[in-house]
Short mmCIF file of N, CA and C in Angstrom, two decimals:
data_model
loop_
_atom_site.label_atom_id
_atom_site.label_comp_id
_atom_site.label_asym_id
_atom_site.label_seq_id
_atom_site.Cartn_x
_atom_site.Cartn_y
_atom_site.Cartn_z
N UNK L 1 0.87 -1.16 0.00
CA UNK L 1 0.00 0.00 0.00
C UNK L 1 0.91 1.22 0.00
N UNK L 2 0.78 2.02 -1.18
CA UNK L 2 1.26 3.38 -0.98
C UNK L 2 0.59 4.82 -1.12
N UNK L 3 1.04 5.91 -0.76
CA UNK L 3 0.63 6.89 -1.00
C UNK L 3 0.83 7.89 -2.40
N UNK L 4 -0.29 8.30 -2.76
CA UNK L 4 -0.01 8.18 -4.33
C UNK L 4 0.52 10.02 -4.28
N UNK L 5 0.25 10.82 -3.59
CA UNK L 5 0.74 12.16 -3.45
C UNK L 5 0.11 13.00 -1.68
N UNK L 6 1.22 14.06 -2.00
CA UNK L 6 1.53 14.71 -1.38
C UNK L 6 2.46 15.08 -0.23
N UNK L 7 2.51 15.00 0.60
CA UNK L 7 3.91 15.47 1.44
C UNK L 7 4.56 14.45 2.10
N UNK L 8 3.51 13.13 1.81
CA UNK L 8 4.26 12.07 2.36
C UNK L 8 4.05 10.79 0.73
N UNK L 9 4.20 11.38 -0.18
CA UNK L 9 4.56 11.00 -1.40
C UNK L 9 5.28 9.90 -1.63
N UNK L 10 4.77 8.26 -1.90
CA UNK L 10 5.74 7.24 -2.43
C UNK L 10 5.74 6.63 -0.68
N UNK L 11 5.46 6.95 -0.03
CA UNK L 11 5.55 6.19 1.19
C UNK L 11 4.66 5.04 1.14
N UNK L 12 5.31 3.50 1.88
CA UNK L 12 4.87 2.34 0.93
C UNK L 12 4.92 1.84 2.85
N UNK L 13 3.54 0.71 2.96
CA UNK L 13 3.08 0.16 4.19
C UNK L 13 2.38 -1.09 3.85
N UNK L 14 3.08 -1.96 4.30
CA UNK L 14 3.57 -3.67 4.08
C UNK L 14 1.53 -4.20 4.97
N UNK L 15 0.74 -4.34 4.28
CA UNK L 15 -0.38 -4.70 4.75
C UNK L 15 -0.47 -6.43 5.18
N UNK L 16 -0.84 -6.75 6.40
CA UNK L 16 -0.41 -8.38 6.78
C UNK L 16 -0.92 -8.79 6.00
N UNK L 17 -1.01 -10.10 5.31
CA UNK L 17 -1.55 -10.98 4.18
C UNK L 17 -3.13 -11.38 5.27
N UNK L 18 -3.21 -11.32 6.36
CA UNK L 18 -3.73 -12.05 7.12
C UNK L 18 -5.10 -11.04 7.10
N UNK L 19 -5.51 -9.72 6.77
CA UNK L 19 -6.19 -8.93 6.81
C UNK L 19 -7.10 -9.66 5.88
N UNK L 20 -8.12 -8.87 6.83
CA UNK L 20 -9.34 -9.29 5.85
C UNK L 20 -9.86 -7.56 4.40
N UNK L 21 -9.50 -6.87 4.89
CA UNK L 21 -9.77 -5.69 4.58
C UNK L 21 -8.54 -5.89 3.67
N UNK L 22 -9.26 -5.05 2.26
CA UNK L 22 -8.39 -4.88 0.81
C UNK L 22 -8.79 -3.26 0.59
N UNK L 23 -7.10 -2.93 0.81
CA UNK L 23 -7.00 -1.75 0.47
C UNK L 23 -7.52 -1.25 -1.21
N UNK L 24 -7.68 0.01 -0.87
CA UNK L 24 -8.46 0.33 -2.69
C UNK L 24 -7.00 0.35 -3.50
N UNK L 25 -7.62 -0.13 -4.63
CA UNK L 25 -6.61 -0.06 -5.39
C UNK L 25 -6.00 1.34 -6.00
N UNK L 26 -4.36 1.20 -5.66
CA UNK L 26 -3.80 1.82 -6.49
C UNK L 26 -4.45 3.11 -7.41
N UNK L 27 -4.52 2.25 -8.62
CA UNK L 27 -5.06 2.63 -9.49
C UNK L 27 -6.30 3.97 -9.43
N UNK L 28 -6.92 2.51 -8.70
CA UNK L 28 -8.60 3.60 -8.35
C UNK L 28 -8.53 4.68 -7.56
N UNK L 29 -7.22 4.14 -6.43
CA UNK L 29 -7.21 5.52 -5.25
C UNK L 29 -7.10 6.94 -6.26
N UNK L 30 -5.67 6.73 -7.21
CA UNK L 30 -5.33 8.04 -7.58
C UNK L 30 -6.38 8.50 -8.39
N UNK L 31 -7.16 7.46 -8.89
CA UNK L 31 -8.17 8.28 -10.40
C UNK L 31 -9.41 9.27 -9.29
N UNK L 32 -10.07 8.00 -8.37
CA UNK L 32 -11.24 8.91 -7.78
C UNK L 32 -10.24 10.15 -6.87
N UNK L 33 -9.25 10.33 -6.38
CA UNK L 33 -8.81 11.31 -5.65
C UNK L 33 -8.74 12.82 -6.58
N UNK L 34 -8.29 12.67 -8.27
CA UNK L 34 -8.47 13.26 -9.31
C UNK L 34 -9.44 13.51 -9.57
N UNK L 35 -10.11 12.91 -9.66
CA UNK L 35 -12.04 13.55 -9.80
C UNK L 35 -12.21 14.53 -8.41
N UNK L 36 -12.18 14.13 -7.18
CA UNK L 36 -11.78 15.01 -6.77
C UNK L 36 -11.50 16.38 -6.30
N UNK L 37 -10.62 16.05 -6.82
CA UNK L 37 -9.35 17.80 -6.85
C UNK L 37 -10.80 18.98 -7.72
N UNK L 38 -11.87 17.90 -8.34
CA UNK L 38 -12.26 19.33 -9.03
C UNK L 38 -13.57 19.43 -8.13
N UNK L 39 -13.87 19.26 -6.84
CA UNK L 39 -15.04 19.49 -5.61
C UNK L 39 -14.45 19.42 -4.97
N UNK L 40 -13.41 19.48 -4.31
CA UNK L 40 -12.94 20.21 -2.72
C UNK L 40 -11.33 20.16 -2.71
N UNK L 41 -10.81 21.15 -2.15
CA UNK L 41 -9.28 21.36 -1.78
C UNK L 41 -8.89 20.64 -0.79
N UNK L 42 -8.47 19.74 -0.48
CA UNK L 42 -8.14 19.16 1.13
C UNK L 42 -7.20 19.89 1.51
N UNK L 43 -6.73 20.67 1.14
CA UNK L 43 -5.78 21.66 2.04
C UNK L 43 -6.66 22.07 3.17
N UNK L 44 -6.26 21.62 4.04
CA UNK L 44 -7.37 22.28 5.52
C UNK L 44 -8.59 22.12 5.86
N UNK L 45 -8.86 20.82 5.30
CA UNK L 45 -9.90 20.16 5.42
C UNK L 45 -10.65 19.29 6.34
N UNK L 46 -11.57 19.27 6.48
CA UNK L 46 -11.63 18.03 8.04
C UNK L 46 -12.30 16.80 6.96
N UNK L 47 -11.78 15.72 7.84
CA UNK L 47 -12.24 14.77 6.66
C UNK L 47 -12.08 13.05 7.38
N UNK L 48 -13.68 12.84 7.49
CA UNK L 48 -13.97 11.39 8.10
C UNK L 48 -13.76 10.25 6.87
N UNK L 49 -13.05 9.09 7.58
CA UNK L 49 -12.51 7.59 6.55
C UNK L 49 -13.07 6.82 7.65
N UNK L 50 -14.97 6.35 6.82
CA UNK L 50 -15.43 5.59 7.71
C UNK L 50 -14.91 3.81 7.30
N UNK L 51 -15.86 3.04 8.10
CA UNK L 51 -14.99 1.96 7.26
C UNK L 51 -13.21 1.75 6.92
N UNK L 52 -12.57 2.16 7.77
CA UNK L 52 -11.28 2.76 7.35
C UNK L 52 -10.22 1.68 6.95
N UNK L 53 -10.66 0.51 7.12
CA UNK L 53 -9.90 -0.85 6.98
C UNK L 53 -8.34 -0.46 7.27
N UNK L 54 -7.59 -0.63 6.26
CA UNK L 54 -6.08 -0.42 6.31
C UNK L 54 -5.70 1.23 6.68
N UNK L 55 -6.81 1.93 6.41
CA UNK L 55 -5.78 3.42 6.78
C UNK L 55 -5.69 3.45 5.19
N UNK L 56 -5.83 2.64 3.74
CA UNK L 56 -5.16 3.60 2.89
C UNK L 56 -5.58 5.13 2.82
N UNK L 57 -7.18 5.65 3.00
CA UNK L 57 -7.61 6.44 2.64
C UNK L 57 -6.68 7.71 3.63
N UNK L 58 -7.12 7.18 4.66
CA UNK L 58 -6.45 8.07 5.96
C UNK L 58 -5.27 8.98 5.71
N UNK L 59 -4.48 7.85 5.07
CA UNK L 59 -2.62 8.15 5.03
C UNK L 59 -2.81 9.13 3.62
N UNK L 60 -3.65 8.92 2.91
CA UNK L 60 -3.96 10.02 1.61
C UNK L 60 -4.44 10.82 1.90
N UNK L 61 -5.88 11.34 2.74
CA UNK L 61 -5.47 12.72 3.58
C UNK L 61 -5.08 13.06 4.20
N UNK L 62 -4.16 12.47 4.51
CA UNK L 62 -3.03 13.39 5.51
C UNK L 62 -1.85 13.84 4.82
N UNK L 63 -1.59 13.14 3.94
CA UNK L 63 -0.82 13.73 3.22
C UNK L 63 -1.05 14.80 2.24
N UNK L 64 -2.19 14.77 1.75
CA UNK L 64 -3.07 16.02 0.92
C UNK L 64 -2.73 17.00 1.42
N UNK L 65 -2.99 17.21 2.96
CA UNK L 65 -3.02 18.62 3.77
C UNK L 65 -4.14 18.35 4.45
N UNK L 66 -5.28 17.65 4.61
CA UNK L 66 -6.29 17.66 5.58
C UNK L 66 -5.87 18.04 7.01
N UNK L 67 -6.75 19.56 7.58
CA UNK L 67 -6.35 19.47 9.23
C UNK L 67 -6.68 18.36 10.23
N UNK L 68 -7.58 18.23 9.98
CA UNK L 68 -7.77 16.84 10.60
C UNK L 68 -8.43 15.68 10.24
N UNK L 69 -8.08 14.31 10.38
CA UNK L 69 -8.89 13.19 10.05
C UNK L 69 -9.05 12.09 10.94
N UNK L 70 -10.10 12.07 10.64
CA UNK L 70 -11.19 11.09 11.90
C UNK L 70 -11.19 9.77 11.12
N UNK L 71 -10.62 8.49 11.70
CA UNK L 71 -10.57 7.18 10.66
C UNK L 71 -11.89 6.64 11.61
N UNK L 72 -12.41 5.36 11.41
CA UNK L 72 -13.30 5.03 12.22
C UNK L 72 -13.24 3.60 11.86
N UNK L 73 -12.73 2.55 12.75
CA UNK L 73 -12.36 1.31 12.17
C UNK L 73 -13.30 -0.10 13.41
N UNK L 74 -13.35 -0.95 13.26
CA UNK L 74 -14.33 -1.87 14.20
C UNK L 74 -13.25 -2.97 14.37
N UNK L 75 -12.62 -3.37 13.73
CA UNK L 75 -11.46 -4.50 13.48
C UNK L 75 -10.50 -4.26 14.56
N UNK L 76 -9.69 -4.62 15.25
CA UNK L 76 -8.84 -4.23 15.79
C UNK L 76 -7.50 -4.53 15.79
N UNK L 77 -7.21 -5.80 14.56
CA UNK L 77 -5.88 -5.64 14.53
C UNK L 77 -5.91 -4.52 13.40
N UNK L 78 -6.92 -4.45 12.67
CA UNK L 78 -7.08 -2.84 11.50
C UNK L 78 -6.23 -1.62 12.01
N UNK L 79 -7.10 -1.59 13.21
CA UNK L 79 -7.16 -0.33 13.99
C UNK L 79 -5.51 -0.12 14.52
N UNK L 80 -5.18 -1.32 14.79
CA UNK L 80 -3.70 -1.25 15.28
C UNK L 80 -2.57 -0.86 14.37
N UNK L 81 -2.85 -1.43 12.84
CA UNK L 81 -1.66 -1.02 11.97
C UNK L 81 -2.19 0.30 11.67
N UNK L 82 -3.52 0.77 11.26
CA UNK L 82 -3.43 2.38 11.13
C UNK L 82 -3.36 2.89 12.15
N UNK L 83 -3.60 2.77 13.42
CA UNK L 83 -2.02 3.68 14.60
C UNK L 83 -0.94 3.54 13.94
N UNK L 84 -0.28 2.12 13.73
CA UNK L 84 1.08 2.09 13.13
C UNK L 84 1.73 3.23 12.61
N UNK L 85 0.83 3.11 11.68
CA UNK L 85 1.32 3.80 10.01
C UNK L 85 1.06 5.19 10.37
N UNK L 86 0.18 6.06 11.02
CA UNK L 86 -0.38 7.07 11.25
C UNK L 86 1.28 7.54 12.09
N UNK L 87 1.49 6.34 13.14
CA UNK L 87 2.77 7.04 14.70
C UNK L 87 3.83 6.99 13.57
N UNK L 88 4.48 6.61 11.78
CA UNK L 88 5.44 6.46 11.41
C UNK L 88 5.48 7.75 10.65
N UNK L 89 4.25 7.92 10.24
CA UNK L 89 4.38 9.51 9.21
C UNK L 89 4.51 10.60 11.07
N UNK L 90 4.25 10.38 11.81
CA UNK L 90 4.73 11.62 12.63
C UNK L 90 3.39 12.58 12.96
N UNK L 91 2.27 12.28 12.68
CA UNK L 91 1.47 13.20 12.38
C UNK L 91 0.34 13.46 13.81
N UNK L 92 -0.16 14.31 13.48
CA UNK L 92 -0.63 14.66 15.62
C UNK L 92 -2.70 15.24 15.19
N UNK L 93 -2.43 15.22 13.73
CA UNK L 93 -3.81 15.79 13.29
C UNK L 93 -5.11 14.48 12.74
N UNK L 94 -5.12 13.42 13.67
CA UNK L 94 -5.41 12.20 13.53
C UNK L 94 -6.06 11.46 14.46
N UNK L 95 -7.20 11.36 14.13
CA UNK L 95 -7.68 10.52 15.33
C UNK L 95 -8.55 9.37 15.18
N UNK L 96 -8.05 8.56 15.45
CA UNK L 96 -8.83 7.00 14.99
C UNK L 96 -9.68 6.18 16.58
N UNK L 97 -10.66 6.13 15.85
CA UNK L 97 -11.57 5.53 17.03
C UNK L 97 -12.31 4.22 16.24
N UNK L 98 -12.50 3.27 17.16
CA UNK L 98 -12.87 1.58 17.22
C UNK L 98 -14.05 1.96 17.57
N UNK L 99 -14.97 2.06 16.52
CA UNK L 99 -16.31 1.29 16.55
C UNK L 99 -16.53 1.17 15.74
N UNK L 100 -18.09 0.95 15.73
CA UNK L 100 -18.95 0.32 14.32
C UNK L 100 -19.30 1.56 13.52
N UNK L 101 -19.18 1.78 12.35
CA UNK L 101 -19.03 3.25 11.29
C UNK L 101 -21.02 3.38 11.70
N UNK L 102 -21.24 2.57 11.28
CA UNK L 102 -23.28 2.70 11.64
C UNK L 102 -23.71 3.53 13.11
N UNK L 103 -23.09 2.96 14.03
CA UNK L 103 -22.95 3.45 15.26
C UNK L 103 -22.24 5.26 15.68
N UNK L 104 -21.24 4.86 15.07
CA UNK L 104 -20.66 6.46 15.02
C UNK L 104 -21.05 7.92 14.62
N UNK L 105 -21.83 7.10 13.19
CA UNK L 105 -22.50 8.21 12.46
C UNK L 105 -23.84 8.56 13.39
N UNK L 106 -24.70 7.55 13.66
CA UNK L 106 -25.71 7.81 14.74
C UNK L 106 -25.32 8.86 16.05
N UNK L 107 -23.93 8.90 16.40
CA UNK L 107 -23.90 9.52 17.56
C UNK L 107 -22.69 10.81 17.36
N UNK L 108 -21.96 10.90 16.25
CA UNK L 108 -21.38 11.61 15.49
C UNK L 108 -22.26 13.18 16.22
N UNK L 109 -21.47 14.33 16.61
CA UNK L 109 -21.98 15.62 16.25
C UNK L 109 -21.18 16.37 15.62
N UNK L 110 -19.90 15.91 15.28
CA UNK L 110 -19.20 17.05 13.96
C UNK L 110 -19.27 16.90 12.65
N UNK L 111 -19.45 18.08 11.74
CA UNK L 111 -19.50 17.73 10.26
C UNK L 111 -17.84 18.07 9.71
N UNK L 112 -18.25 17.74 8.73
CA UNK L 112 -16.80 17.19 7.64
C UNK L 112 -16.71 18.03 6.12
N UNK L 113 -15.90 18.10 5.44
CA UNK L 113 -16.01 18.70 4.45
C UNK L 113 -15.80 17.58 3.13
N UNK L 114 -15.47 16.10 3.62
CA UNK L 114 -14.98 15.19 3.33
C UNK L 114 -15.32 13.78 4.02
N UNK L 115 -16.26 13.13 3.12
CA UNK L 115 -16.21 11.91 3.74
C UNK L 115 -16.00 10.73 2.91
N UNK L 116 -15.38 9.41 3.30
CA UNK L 116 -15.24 8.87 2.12
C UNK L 116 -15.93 7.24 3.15
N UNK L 117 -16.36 6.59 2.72
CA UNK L 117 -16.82 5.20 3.28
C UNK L 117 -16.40 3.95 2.19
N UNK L 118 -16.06 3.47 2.77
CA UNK L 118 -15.13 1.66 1.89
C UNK L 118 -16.09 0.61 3.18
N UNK L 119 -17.39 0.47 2.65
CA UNK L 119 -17.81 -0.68 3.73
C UNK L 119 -17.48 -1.97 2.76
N UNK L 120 -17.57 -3.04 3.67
CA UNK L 120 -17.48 -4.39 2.94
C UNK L 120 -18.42 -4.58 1.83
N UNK L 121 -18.25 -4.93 0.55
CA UNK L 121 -18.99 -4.84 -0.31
C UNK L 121 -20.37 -5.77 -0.34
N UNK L 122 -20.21 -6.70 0.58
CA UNK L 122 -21.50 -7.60 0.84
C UNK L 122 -22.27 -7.24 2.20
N UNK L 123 -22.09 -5.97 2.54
CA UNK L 123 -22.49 -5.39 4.05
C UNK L 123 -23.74 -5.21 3.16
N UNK L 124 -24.96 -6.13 4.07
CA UNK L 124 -26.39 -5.46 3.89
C UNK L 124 -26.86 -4.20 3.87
N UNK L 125 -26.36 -3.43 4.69
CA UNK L 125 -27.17 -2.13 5.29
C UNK L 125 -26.02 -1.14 4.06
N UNK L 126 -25.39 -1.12 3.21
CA UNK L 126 -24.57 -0.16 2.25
C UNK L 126 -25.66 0.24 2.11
N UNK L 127 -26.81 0.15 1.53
CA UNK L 127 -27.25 1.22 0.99
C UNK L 127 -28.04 2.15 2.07
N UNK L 128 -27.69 2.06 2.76
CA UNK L 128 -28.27 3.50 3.93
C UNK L 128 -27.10 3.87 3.95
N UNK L 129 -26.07 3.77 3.67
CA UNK L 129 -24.68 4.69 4.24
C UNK L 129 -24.96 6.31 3.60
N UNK L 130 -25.60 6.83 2.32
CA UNK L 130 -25.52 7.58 1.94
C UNK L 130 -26.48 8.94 2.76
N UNK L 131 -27.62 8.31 3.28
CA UNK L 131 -28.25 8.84 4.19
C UNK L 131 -27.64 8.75 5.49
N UNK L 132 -26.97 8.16 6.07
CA UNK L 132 -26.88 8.33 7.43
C UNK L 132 -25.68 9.01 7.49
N UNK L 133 -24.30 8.86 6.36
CA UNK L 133 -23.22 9.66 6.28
C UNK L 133 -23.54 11.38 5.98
N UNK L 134 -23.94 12.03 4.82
CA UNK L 134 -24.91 13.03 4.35
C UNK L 134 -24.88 14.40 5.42
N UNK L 135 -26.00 14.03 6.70
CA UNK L 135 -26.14 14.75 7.90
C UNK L 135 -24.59 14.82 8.68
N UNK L 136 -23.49 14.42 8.22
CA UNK L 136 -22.26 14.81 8.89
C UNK L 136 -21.98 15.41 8.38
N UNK L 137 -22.14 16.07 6.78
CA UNK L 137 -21.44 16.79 5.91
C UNK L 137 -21.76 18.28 5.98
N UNK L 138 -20.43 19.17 6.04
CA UNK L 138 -21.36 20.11 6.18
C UNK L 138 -21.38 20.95 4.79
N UNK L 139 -22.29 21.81 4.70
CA UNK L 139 -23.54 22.05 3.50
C UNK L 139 -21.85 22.03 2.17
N UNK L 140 -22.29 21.54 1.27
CA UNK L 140 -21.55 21.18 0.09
C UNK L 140 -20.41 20.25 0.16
N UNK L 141 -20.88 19.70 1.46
CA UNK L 141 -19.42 18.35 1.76
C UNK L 141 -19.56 17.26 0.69
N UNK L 142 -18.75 17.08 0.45
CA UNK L 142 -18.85 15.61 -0.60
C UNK L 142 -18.75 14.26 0.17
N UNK L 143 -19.53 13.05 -0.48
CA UNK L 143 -19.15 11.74 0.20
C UNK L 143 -18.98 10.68 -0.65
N UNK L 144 -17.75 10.06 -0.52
CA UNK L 144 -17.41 9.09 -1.52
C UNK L 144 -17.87 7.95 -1.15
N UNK L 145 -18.57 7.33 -1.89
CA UNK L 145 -19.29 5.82 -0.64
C UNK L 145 -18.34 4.67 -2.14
N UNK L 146 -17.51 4.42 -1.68
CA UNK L 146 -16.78 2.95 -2.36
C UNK L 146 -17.54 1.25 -2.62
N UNK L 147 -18.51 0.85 -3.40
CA UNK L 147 -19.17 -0.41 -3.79
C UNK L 147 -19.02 -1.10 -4.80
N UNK L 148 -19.52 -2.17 -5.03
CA UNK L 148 -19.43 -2.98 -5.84
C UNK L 148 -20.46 -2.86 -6.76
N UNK L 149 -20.14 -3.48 -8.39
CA UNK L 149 -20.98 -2.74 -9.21
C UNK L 149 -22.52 -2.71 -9.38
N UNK L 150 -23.07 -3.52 -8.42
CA UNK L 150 -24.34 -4.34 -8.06
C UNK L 150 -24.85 -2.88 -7.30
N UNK L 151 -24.17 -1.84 -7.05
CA UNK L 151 -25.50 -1.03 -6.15
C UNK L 151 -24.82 0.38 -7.24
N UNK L 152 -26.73 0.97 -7.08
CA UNK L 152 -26.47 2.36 -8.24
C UNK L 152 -27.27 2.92 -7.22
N UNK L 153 -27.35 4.11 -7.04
CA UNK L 153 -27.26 5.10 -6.34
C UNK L 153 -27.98 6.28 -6.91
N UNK L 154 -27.70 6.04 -8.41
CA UNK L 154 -28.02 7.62 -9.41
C UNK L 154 -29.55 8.26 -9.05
N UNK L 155 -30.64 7.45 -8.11
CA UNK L 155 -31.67 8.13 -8.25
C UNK L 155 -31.41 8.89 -6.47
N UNK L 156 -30.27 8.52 -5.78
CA UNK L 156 -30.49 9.45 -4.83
C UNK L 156 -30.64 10.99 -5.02
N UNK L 157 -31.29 11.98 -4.18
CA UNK L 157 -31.31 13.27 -4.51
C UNK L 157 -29.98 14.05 -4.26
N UNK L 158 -28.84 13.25 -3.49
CA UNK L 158 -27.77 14.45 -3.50
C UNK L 158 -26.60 13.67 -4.64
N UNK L 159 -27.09 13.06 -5.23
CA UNK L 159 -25.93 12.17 -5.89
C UNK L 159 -25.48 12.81 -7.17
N UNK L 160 -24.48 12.91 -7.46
CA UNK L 160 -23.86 13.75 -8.61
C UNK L 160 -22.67 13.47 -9.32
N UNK L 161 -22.08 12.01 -9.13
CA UNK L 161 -21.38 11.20 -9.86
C UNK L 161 -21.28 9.97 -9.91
N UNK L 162 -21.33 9.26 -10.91
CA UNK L 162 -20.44 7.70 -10.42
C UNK L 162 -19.21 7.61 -11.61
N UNK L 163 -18.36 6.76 -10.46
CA UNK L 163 -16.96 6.40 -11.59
C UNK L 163 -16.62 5.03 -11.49
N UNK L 164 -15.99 4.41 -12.24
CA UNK L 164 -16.01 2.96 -12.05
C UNK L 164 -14.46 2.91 -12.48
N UNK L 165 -13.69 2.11 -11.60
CA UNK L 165 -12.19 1.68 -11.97
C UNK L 165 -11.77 0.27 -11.84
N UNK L 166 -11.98 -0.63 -13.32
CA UNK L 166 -12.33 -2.13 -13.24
C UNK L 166 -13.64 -2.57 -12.13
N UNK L 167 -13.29 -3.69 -11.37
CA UNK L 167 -14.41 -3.76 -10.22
C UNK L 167 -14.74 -3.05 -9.23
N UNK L 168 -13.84 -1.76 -8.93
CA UNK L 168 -14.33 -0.84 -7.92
C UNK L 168 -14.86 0.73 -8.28
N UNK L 169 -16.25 0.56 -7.98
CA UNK L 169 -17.21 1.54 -8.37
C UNK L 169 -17.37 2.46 -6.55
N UNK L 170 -17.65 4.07 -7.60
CA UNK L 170 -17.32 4.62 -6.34
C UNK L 170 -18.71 5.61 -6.72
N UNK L 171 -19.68 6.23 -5.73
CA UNK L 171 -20.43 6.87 -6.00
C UNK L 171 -20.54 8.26 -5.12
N UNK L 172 -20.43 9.46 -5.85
CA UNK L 172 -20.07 10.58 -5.31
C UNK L 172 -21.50 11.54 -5.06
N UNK L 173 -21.28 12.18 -3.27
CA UNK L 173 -22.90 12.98 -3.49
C UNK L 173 -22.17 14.24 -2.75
N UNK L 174 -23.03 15.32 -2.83
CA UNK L 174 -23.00 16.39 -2.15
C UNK L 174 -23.89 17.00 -1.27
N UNK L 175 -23.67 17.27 -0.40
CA UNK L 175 -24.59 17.95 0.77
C UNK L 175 -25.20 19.37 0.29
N UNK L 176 -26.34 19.46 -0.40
CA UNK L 176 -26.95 20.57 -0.91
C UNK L 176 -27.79 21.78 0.53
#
């Protein structure tokens, strides 16, 4: 797993084979992060990585410039390598908390300018993530909800993209 830009650029984190959680690909990270760049600056951004599995997303805003990022992981050897990786870049604008992303958002009172969700692609309840993530955003926040190509989204009312990179489809909304 590496980081595809910014201040911690090319930095590469050895994921155990033993994980159940598959970091996004490569590929897909840099294309949807490029789409992107043209709805929000993460320079100084606050920005929740629900579902956070490995930290890839995490370690990509933090390196962007995000002021702060909230990971939110349930796994706990998960939770342990993104401390890892988080205590090796040095960084103090980071805060990762162990629970259930469903749970969090329910009791959540800060909004975000940035949210991105990677739930397991056979998690029943995905398709409420877009509603229950949404109310964290604050007004024109974007939310990247990461699925498999089996769920479309396009008739939600804040929804305003989808992109697809091989099997990982990502569907983009905005907080109107």
């Amino acid at each position: 797993m590496r980081i595809i830009t910014g201040i911690y650029k090319g930095r590469h984190f050895e994921v155990p084979r033993s994980f159940k959680a598959r970091p996004t690909t490569d590929f897909a990270k840099e294309n949807i992060f490029n789409v992107m760049m043209g709805y929000i600056d993460f320079e100084g951004a606050e920005a929740l990585d629900l579902f956070a599995g490995t930290g890839s997303i995490t370690l990509e805003l933090l390196s962007r410039g995000c002021d702060n990022v909230i990971s939110v992981e349930l796994d706990r050897d998960h939770s342990n390598f993104i401390r890892q990786c988080v205590a090796k870049l040095g960084v103090s604008n980071h805060t990762l908390i162990r629970n259930d992303a469903f749970k969090f958002m329910k009791i959540c009172k800060k909004q975000f300018d940035f949210i991105f969700a990677d739930p397991p692609y056979a998690l029943t309840t995905l398709t409420e993530i877009p509603d229950k993530a949404l109310p964290l955003l604050k007004d024109d926040g974007i939310l990247v909800l990461e699925h498999g190509k089996q769920n479309d989204f396009s008739s939600h009312p804040s929804f305003i993209e989808h992109r697809s990179y091989g099997s990982v489809n990502f569907s983009i909304f905005r907080k109107n």
